[in-house]
Coordinates of C-alpha atoms and ligand atoms in Angstrom, one line a residue:
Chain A
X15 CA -22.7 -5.3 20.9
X16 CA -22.2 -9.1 21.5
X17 CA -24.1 -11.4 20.9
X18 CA -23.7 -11.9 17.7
X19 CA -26.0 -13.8 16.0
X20 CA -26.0 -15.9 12.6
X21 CA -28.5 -17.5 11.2
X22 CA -28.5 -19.7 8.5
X23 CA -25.7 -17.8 6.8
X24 CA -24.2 -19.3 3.5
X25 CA -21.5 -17.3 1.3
X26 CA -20.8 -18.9 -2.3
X27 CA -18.6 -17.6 -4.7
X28 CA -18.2 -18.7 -8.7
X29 CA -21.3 -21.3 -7.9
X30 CA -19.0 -22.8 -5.3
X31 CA -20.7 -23.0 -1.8
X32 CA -17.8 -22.3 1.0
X33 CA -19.9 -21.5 3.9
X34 CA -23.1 -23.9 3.8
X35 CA -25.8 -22.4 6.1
X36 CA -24.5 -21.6 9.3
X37 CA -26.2 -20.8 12.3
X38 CA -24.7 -19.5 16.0
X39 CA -24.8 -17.0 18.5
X40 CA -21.7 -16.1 19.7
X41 CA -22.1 -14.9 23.5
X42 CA -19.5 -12.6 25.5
X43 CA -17.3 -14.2 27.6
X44 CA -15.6 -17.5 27.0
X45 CA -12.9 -18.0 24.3
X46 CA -14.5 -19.3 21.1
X47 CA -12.4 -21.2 18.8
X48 CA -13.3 -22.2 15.2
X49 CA -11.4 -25.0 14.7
X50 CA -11.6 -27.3 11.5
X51 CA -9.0 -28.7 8.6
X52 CA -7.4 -26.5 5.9
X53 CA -10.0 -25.1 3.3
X54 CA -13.0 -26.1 5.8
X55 CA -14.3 -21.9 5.5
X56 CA -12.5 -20.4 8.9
X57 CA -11.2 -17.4 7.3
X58 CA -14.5 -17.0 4.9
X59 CA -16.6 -17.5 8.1
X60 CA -14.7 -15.1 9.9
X61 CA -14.3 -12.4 7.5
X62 CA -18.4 -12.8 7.2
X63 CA -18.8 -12.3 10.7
X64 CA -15.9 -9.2 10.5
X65 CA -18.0 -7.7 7.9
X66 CA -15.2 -7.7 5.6
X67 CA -17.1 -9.9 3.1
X68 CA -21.4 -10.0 2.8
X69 CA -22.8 -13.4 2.9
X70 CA -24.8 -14.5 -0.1
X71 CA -27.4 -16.0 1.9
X72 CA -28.9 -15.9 5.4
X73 CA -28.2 -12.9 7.9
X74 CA -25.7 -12.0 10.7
X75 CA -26.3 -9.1 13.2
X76 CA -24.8 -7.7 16.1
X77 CA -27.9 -7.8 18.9
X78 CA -26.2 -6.0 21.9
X79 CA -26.4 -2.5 22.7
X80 CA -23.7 -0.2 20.9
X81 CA -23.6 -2.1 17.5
X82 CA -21.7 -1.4 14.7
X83 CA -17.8 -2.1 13.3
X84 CA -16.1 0.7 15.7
X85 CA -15.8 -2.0 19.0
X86 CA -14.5 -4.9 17.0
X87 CA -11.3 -5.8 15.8
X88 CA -9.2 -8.7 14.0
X89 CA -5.7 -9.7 13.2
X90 CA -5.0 -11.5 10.0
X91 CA -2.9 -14.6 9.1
X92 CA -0.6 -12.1 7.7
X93 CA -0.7 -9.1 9.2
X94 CA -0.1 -6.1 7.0
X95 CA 2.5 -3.7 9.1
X96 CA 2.9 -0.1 7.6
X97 CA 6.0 1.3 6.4
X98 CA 6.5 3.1 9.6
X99 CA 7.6 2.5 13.0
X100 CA 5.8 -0.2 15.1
X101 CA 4.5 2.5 17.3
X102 CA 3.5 4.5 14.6
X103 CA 1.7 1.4 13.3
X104 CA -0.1 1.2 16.8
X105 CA -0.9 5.2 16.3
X106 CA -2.4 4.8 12.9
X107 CA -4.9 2.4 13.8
X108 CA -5.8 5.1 17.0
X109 CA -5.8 7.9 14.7
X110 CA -8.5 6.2 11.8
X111 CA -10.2 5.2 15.2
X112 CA -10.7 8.7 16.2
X113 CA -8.7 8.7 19.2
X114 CA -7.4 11.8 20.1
X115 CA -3.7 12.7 19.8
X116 CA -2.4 12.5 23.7
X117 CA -4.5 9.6 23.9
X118 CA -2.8 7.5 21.0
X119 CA 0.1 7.8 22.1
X120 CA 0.0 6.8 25.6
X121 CA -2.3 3.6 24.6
X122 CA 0.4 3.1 21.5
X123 CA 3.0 2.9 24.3
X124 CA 1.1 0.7 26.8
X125 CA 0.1 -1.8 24.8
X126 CA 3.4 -2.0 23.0
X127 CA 4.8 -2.4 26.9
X128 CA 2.5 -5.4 27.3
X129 CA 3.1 -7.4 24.6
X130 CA 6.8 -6.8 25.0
X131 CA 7.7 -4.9 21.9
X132 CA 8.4 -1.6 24.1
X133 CA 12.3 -1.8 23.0
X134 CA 11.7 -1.9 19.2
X135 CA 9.1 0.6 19.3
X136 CA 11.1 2.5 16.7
X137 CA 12.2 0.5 14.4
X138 CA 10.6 0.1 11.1
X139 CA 7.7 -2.5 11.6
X140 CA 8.6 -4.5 8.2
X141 CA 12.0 -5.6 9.5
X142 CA 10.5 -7.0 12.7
X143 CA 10.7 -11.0 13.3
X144 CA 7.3 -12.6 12.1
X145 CA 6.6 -13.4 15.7
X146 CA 7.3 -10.1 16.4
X147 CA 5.6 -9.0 13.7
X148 CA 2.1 -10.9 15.0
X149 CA 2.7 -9.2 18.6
X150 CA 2.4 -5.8 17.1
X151 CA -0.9 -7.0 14.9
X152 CA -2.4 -8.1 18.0
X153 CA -1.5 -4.9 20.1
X154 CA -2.3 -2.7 16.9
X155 CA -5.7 -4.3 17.5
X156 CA -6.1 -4.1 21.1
X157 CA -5.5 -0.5 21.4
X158 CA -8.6 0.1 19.8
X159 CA -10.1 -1.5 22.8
X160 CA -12.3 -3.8 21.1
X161 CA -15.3 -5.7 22.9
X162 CA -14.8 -8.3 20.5
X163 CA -11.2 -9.5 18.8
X164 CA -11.1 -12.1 15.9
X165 CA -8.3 -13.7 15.2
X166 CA -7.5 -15.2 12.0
X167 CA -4.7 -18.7 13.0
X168 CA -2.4 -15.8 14.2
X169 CA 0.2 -18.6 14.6
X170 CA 0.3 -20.4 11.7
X171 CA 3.2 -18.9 10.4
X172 CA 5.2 -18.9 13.8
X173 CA 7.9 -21.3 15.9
X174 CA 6.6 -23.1 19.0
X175 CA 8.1 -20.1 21.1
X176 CA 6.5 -17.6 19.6
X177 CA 3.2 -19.5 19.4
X178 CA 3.4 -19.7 23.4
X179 CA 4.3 -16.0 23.8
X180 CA 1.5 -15.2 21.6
X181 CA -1.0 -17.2 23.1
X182 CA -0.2 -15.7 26.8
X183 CA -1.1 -12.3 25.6
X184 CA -4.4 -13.8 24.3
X185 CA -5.6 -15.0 27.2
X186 CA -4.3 -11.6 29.1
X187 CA -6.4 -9.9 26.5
X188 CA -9.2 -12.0 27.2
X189 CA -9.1 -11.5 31.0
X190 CA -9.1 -7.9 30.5
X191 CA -12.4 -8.5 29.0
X192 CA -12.5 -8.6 25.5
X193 CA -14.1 -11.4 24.2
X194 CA -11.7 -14.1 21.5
X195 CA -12.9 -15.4 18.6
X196 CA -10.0 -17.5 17.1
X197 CA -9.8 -20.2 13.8
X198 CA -7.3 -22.5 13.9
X199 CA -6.9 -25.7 12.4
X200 CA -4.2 -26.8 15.6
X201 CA -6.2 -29.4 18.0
X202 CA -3.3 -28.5 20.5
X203 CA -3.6 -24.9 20.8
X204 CA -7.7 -25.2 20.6
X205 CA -6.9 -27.0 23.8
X206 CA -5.1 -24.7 25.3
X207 CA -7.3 -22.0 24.1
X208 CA -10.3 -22.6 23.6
X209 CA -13.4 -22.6 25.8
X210 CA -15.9 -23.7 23.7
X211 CA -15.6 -25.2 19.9
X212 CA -16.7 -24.5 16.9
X213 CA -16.1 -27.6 14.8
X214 CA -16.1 -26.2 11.0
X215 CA -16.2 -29.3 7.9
X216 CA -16.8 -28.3 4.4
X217 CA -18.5 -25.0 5.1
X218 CA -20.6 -26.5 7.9
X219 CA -20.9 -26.1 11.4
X220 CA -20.7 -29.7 12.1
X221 CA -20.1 -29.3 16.2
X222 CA -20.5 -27.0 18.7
X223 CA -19.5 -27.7 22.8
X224 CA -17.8 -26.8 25.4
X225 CA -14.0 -27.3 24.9
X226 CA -13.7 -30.3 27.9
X227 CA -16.4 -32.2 26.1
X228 CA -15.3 -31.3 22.7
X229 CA -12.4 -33.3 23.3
X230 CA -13.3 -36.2 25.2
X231 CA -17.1 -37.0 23.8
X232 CA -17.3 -35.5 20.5
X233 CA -20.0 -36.5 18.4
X234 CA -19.8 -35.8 15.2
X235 CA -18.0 -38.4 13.2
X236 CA -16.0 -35.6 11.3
X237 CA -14.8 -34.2 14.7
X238 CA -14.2 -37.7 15.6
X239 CA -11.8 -38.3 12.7
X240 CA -10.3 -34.5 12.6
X241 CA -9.4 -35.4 16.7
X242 CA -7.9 -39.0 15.7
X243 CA -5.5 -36.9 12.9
X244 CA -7.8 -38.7 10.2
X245 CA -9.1 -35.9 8.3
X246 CA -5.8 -33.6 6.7
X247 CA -5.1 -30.4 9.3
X248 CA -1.5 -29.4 8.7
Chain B
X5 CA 43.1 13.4 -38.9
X6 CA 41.9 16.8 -38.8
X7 CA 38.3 15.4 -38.0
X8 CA 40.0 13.5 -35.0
X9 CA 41.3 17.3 -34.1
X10 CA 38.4 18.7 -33.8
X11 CA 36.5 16.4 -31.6
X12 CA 39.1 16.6 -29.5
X13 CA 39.4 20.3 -29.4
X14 CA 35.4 20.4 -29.4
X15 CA 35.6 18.3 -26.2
X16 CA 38.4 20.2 -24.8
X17 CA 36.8 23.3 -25.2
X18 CA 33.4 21.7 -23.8
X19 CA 35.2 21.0 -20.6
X20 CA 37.0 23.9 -20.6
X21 CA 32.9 26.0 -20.8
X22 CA 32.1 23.9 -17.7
X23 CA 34.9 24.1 -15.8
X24 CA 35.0 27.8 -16.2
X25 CA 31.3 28.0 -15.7
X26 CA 30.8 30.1 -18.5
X27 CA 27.5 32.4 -18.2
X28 CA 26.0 31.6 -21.5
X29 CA 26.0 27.5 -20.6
X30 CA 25.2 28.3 -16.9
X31 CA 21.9 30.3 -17.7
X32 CA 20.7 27.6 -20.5
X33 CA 21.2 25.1 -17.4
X34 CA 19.4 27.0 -15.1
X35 CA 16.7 27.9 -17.4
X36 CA 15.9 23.6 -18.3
X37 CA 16.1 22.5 -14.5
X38 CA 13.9 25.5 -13.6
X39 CA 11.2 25.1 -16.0
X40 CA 11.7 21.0 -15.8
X41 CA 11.2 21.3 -11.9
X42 CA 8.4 23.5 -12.0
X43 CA 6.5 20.9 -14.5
X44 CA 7.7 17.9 -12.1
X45 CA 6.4 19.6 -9.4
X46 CA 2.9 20.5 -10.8
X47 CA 3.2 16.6 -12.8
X48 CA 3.1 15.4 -9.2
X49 CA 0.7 17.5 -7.3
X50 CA -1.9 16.4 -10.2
X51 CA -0.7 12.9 -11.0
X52 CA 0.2 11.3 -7.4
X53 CA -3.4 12.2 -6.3
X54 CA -4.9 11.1 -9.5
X55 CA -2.5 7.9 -9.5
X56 CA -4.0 6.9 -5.8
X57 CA -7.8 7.9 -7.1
X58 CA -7.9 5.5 -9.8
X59 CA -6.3 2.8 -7.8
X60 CA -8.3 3.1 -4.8
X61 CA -11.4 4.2 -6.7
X62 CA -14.5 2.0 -8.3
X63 CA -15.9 4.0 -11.1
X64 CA -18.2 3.6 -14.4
X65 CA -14.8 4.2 -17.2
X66 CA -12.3 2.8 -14.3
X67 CA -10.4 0.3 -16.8
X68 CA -10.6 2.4 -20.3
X69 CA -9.2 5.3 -18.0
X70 CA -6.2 3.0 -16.8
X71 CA -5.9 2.0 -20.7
X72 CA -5.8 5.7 -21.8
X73 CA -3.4 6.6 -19.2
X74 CA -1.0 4.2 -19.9
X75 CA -0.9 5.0 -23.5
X76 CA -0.5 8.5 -22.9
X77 CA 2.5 7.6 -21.4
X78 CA 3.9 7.3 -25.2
X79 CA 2.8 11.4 -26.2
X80 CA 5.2 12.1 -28.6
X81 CA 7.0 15.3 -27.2
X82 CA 6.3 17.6 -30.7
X83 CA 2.3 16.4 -30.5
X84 CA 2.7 17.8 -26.9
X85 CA 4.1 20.9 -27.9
X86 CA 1.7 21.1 -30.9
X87 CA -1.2 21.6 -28.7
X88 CA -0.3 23.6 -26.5
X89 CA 0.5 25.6 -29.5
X90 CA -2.9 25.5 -30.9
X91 CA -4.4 26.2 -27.1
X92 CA -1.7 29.6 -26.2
X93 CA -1.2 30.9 -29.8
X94 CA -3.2 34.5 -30.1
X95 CA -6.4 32.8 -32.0
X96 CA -6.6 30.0 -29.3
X97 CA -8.6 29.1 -26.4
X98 CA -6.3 30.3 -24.4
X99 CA -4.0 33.2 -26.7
X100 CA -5.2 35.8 -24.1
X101 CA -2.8 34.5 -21.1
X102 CA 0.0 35.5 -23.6
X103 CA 2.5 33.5 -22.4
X104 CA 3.1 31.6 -25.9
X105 CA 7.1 31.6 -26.1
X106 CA 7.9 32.4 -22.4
X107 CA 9.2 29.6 -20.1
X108 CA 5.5 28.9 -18.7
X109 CA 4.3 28.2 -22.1
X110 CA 7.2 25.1 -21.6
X111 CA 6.1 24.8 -18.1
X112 CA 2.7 23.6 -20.0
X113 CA 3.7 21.7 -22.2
X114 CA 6.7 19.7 -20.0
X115 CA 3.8 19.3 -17.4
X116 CA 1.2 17.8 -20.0
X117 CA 3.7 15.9 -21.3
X118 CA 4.6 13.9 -17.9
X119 CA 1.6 14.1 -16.0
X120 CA 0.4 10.5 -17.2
X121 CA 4.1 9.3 -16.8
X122 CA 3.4 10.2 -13.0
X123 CA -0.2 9.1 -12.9
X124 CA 0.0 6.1 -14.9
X125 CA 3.0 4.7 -12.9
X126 CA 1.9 5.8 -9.2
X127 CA -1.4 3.9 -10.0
X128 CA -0.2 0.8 -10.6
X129 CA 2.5 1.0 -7.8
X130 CA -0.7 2.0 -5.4
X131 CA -3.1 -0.4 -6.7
X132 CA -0.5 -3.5 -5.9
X133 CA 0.3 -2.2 -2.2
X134 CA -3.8 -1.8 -2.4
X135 CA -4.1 -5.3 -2.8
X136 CA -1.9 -6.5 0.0
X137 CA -3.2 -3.8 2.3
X138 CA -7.0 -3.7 1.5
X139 CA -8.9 -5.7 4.5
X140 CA -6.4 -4.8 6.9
X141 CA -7.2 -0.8 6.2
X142 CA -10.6 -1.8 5.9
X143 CA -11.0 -3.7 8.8
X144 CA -9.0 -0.3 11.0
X145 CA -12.0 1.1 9.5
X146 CA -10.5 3.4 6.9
X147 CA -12.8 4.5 4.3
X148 CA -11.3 5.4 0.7
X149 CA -9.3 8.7 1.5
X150 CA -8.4 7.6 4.3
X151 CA -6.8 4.8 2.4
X152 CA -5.3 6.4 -0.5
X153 CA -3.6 8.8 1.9
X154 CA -2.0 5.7 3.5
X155 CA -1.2 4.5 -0.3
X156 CA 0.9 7.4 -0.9
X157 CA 3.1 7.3 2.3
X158 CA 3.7 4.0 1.9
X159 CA 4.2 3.7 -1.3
X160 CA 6.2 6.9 -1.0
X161 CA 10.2 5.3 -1.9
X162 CA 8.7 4.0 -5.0
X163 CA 6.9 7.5 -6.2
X164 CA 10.1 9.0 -5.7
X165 CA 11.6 7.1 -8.3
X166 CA 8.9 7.4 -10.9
X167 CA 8.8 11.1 -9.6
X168 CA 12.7 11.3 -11.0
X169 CA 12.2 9.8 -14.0
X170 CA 9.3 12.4 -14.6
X171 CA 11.5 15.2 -13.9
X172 CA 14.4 12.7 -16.7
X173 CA 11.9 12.7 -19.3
X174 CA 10.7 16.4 -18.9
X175 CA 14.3 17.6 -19.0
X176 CA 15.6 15.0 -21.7
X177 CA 13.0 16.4 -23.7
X178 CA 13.0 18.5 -27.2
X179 CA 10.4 18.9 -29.4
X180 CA 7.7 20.6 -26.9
X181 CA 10.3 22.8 -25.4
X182 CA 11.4 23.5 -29.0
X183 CA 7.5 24.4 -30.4
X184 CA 6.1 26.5 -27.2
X185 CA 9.6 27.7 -25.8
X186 CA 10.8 28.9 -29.4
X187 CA 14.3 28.6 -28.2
X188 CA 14.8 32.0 -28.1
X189 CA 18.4 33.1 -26.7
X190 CA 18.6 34.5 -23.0
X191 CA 14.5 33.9 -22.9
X192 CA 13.4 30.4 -23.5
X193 CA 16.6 28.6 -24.7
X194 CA 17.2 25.3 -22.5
X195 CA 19.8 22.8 -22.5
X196 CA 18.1 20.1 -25.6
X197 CA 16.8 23.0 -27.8
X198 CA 20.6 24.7 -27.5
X199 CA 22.1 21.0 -28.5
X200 CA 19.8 21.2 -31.4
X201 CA 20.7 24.5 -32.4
X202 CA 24.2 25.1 -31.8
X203 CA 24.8 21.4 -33.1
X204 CA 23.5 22.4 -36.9
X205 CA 25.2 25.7 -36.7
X206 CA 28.2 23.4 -36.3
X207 CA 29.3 25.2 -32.9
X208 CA 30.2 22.0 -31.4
X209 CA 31.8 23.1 -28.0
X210 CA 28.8 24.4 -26.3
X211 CA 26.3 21.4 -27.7
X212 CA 28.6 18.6 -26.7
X213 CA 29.6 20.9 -23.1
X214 CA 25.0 20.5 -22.5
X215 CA 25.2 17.0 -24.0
X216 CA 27.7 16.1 -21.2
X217 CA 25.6 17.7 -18.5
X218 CA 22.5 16.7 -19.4
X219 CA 23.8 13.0 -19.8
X220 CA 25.6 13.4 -16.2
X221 CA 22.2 14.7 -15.1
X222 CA 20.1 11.6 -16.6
X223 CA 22.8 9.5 -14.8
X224 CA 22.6 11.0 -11.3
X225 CA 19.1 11.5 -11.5
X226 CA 19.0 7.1 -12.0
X227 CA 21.5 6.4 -9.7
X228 CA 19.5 8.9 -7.0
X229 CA 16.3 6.5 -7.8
X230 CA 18.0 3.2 -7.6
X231 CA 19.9 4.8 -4.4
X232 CA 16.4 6.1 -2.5
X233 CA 14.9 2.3 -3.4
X234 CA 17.8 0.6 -2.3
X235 CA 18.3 2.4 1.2
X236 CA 14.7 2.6 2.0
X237 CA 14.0 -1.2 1.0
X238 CA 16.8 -2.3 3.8
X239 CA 15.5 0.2 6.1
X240 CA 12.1 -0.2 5.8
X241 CA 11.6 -3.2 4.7
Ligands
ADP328 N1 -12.2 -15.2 -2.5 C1 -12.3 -16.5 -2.8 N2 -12.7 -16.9 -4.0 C2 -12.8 -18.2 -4.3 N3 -12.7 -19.2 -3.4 C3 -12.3 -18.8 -2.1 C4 -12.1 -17.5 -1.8 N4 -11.8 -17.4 -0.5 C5 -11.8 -18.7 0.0 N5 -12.1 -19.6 -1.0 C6 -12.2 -21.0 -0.9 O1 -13.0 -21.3 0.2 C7 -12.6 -22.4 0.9 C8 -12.4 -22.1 2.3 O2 -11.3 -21.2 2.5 P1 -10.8 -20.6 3.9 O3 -11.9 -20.0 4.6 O4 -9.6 -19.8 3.6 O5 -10.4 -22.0 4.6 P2 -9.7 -22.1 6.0 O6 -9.4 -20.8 6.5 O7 -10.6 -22.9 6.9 O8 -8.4 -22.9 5.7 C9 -11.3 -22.9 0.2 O9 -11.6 -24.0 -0.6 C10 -10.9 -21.7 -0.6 O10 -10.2 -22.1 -1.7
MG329 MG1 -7.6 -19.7 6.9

C-alpha cells in the first residue's frame, strides 16, 4: 500500500490552522520519525495520515497496491487496554481483524513471547505497569501484521528502561519488515531511531533528511534551534 | 406503655413469621422477587442495548432522546401503573391479552417503570468509556456494533450495579404493583402492596415482618453493588 503520499494537506479546527499544508511521500523501508516540539501537529499529522481524522484541506492517499485501513496499524500515547486479559487484548484486535480463531491465538501468543509479556499473559491488562502496558499496545498492533505501524511518542510516558526495551522491539518490528512511522519530540531517541526526519514547527514540515544529516547539517533555522535545546521540547 | 407493648410484640411476632417461615409471608416474597426479576430481566435486555445505541450512535433527535430518557428516570410509580391500566383494561388497546390483575400485568408495569433507569444510566456509563476508547476501537477497525458490543463487556461491573438498583427500585416499588397487580391475596399480592394493606388494617406483624425483608433486601442488594465494583476495580483495574 505504501507509499503514502500527501500533498498539500492542511487540517484546521475552530479557525485555528494546526497542520499548515503539508506535503510528503512516505516510502517503505527506512524508519521515519516526525520529530518536532510539544503542540508542533505530530499527533494531528499522524492521526491524518491514520485516517482517524479528515484533513480540511489538500489530499492524502495510499498509492501502492492493496490499499486501504486493513494493513496499517498504530499505538497511541496512551494506549487503551481492554478490561480483559492481555492476551485477550491481543485476540480482540485478531478477532475485529478477521483472523480466524486457531490463528489468533497462536499469533496472540507469539507476539506476546516476543515482546516479553508471555508470563503475564493472563493477568488483567489494566493492572499492568505502563511500560508494560505500551509492550502489549505495540504487540496488540503487530499481530495484525501491519505493512505500515504508526506510533504515536509511545514513550513519553515511560522510565529510561522501559524506553530502551521498547525501542529494541521497534527496530525488531522494523527488521521483520514493517515499515515505522514514529512522532516524538526526544532528539535522543530520534537518533537512535530514526532513519530519516521529519522536522514538524507550527504545523509545517519545515525539514526533511536523512537522520546522519539531520543532525549534523540541518538547515532550517527552527531545526537549528530545536537541536541546540532553543525551541521548548520537554 | 401499652403502645411500647405492642411494637414490641409486633416485632416479636414479625421475627417470629420469618423465623418460622410462615407460608403466607413466604409466598408474598416469592411472588415480588419473581415478578421484580422478571421486569429486571426484560429492563435489561431492552435498556443495556438501547443504553449502548444511544451512546455509540449519531442520530437526528440524539440529545432530546438523552434528555427524555433521563427524565423518565423520575416516572412516578402510580403514573406507571396508570397506563398500563388504560393500555390492559378490557376497553384498551390491549384488554384482549387479559392479563389486567395477574402478575404479568405487574411484570409490565415494573418493566416500564425501570427500563429508562437501565437505559438512561448504561448510556452515560458507555458513552464516557466511549470517549476514552473511541480511536483506539476505531483504529482496530471496529465499526459501531462492533464497538458497542465492546462497550458492554467492558463496562460490564458498572451495568451490574445500575442493573441492581433496577431490580431495588422495581421491588421497593408500590403504586404500579398496587394499580395493575390489584393486590389480590394468593394471586397478585407482593411484599409493598401487603405493607400497605395489612399496615391500615392495623395487622402490624406481618407488615413490619415484609418491611424488614424488603429493607434487608434493599441493603444486600447495595452492598452486592458496591461489593461487584469494589472487587472488579482491584482486579481489573
Ligand atoms: N481536537 C482538537 N481540537 C482543537 N485543537 C487541537 C485538537 N487536537 C490538537 N489540537 C491542537 O493542535 C496543536 C497540535 O497538537 P498535537 O498534534 O497534539 O501536537 P504534538 O503531538 O506535536 O505535541 C496543539 O496546539 C493542540 O492544542
Ligand atoms: Mg502528541
Amino acid at each position: 500500500m505504501l507509499p503514502l503520499v500527501l500533498d498539500t494537506v492542511s487540517f484546521a479546527i475552530n479557525g485555528r490552522t494546526i497542520i499548515d499544508r503539508v506535503s510528503v511521500e512516505i516510502g517503505a523501508g527506512p524508519r521515519t520519525v516526525i520529530l518536532g516540539p510539544n503542540g508542533a501537529g505530530k499527533s494531528v499529522l499522524m492521526r491524518l495520515c491514520h485516517g482517524l481524522l479528515r484533513q480540511t484541506g489538500g489530499s492524502i492517499a495510499w498509492r501502492g497496491a492493496n490499499g486501504g485501513r486493513q494493513r496499517q496499524a498504530m499505538v497511541f500515547q496512551r494506549p487503551v487496554m481492554l478490561r480483559r486479559s492481555a492476551l485477550a487484548n491481543v485476540i480482540y484486535g485478531l478477532k475485529v481483524a478477521g483472523f480466524s480463531r486457531t490463528e489468533r491465538e497462536l499469533r496472540a501468543r507469539d507476539v506476546l513471547e516476543v515482546v516479553g509479556l508471555a508470563n503475564v499473559a493472563e493477568r488483567p491488562a489494566r493492572v499492568l505497569s505502563g511500560g508494560e502496558q505500551q509492550r502489549l499496545a505495540l504487540a496488540r498492533a503487530w499481530a495484525l501484521n501491519p505493512e505500515v505501524l504508526f506510533l504515536d511518542e509511545p514513550t513519553a510516558n515511560l522510565d529510561p528502561g522501559a524506553t530502551r526495551e521498547l525501542e529494541t522491539i521497534i527496530s525488531q518490528i522494523n527488521a521483520g519488515g514493517t515499515k515505522i512511522v514514529m512522532t516524538t519530540h526526544n532528539l535522543g531517541q530520534a537518533k537512535r531511531l530514526g532513519d530519516e526526519i521529519l522536522f514538524l514547527h507550527q504545523g509545517r514540515l519545515v525539514e526533511r533528511s536523512p537522520a546522519d544529516r539531520f543532525f549534523q547539517q540541518p538547515m532550517s533555522a527552527e531545526a537549528i534551534a530545536f537541536i541546540k535545546g532553543e525551541l521548548p521540547w520537554s | 406503655m401499652s403502645k411500647m407493648n405492642d411494637l414490641t410484640s409486633a416485632f416479636t411476632q414479625a421475627f417470629g413469621l420469618i423465623g418460622r417461615l410462615d407460608t403466607e409471608l413466604l409466598a408474598i416474597v416469592g411472588l415480588s422477587l419473581e415478578v421484580s426479576l422478571t421486569a429486571v430481566v426484560l429492563a435489561s435486555a431492552l435498556g443495556l442495548p438501547i443504553g449502548a445505541a444511544i451512546a455509540v450512535g449519531r442520530f437526528r433527535g440524539r440529545q432530546p432522546l438523552i434528555v427524555v430518557l433521563n427524565a423518565l428516570m423520575g416516572l412516578p410509580p402510580v403514573v406507571v401503573g396508570l397506563m398500563v391500566y388504560l393500555l390492559l383494561s378490557r376497553a384498551g388497546p390491549l384488554g384482549q391479552l387479559g392479563i389486567l390483575f395477574t402478575p404479568a400485568a405487574m411484570v409490565v408495569a415494573q418493566t416500564i417503570l425501570i427500563l429508562p433507569i437501565v437505559a438512561a444510566l448504561s448510556r452515560q456509563v458507555i458513552e464516557d468509556a466511549w470517549h476514552e476508547y473511541r480511536e483506539q476501537l476505531r483504529s482496530l477497525g471496529a465499526g459501531p456494533l462492533t464497538a458497542a458490543i465492546t462497550l458492554l463487556w467492558d463496562t460490564r461491573f458498572s451495568l451490574v450495579t445500575i442493573v441492581l438498583a433496577g431490580f431495588g427500585r422495581a421491588a421497593a416499588e408500590v403504586g404500579a404493583v398496587m394499580i395493575v397487580g390489584g393486590n389480590i391475596d394468593g394471586v397478585t399480592r407482593v411484599m409493598t402492596t401487603a405493607i400497605a394493606l395489612e399496615t391500615s388494617k392495623g395487622d402490624l406483624p406481618l407488615a413490619l415482618g415484609l418491611g424488614v425483608i424488603l429493607l434487608s433486601l434493599v441493603l444486600a442488594l447495595n452492598a452486592a453493588a458496591y461489593w461487584v465494583k469494589e472487587a472488579a476495580q482491584r482486579r481489573y483495574g
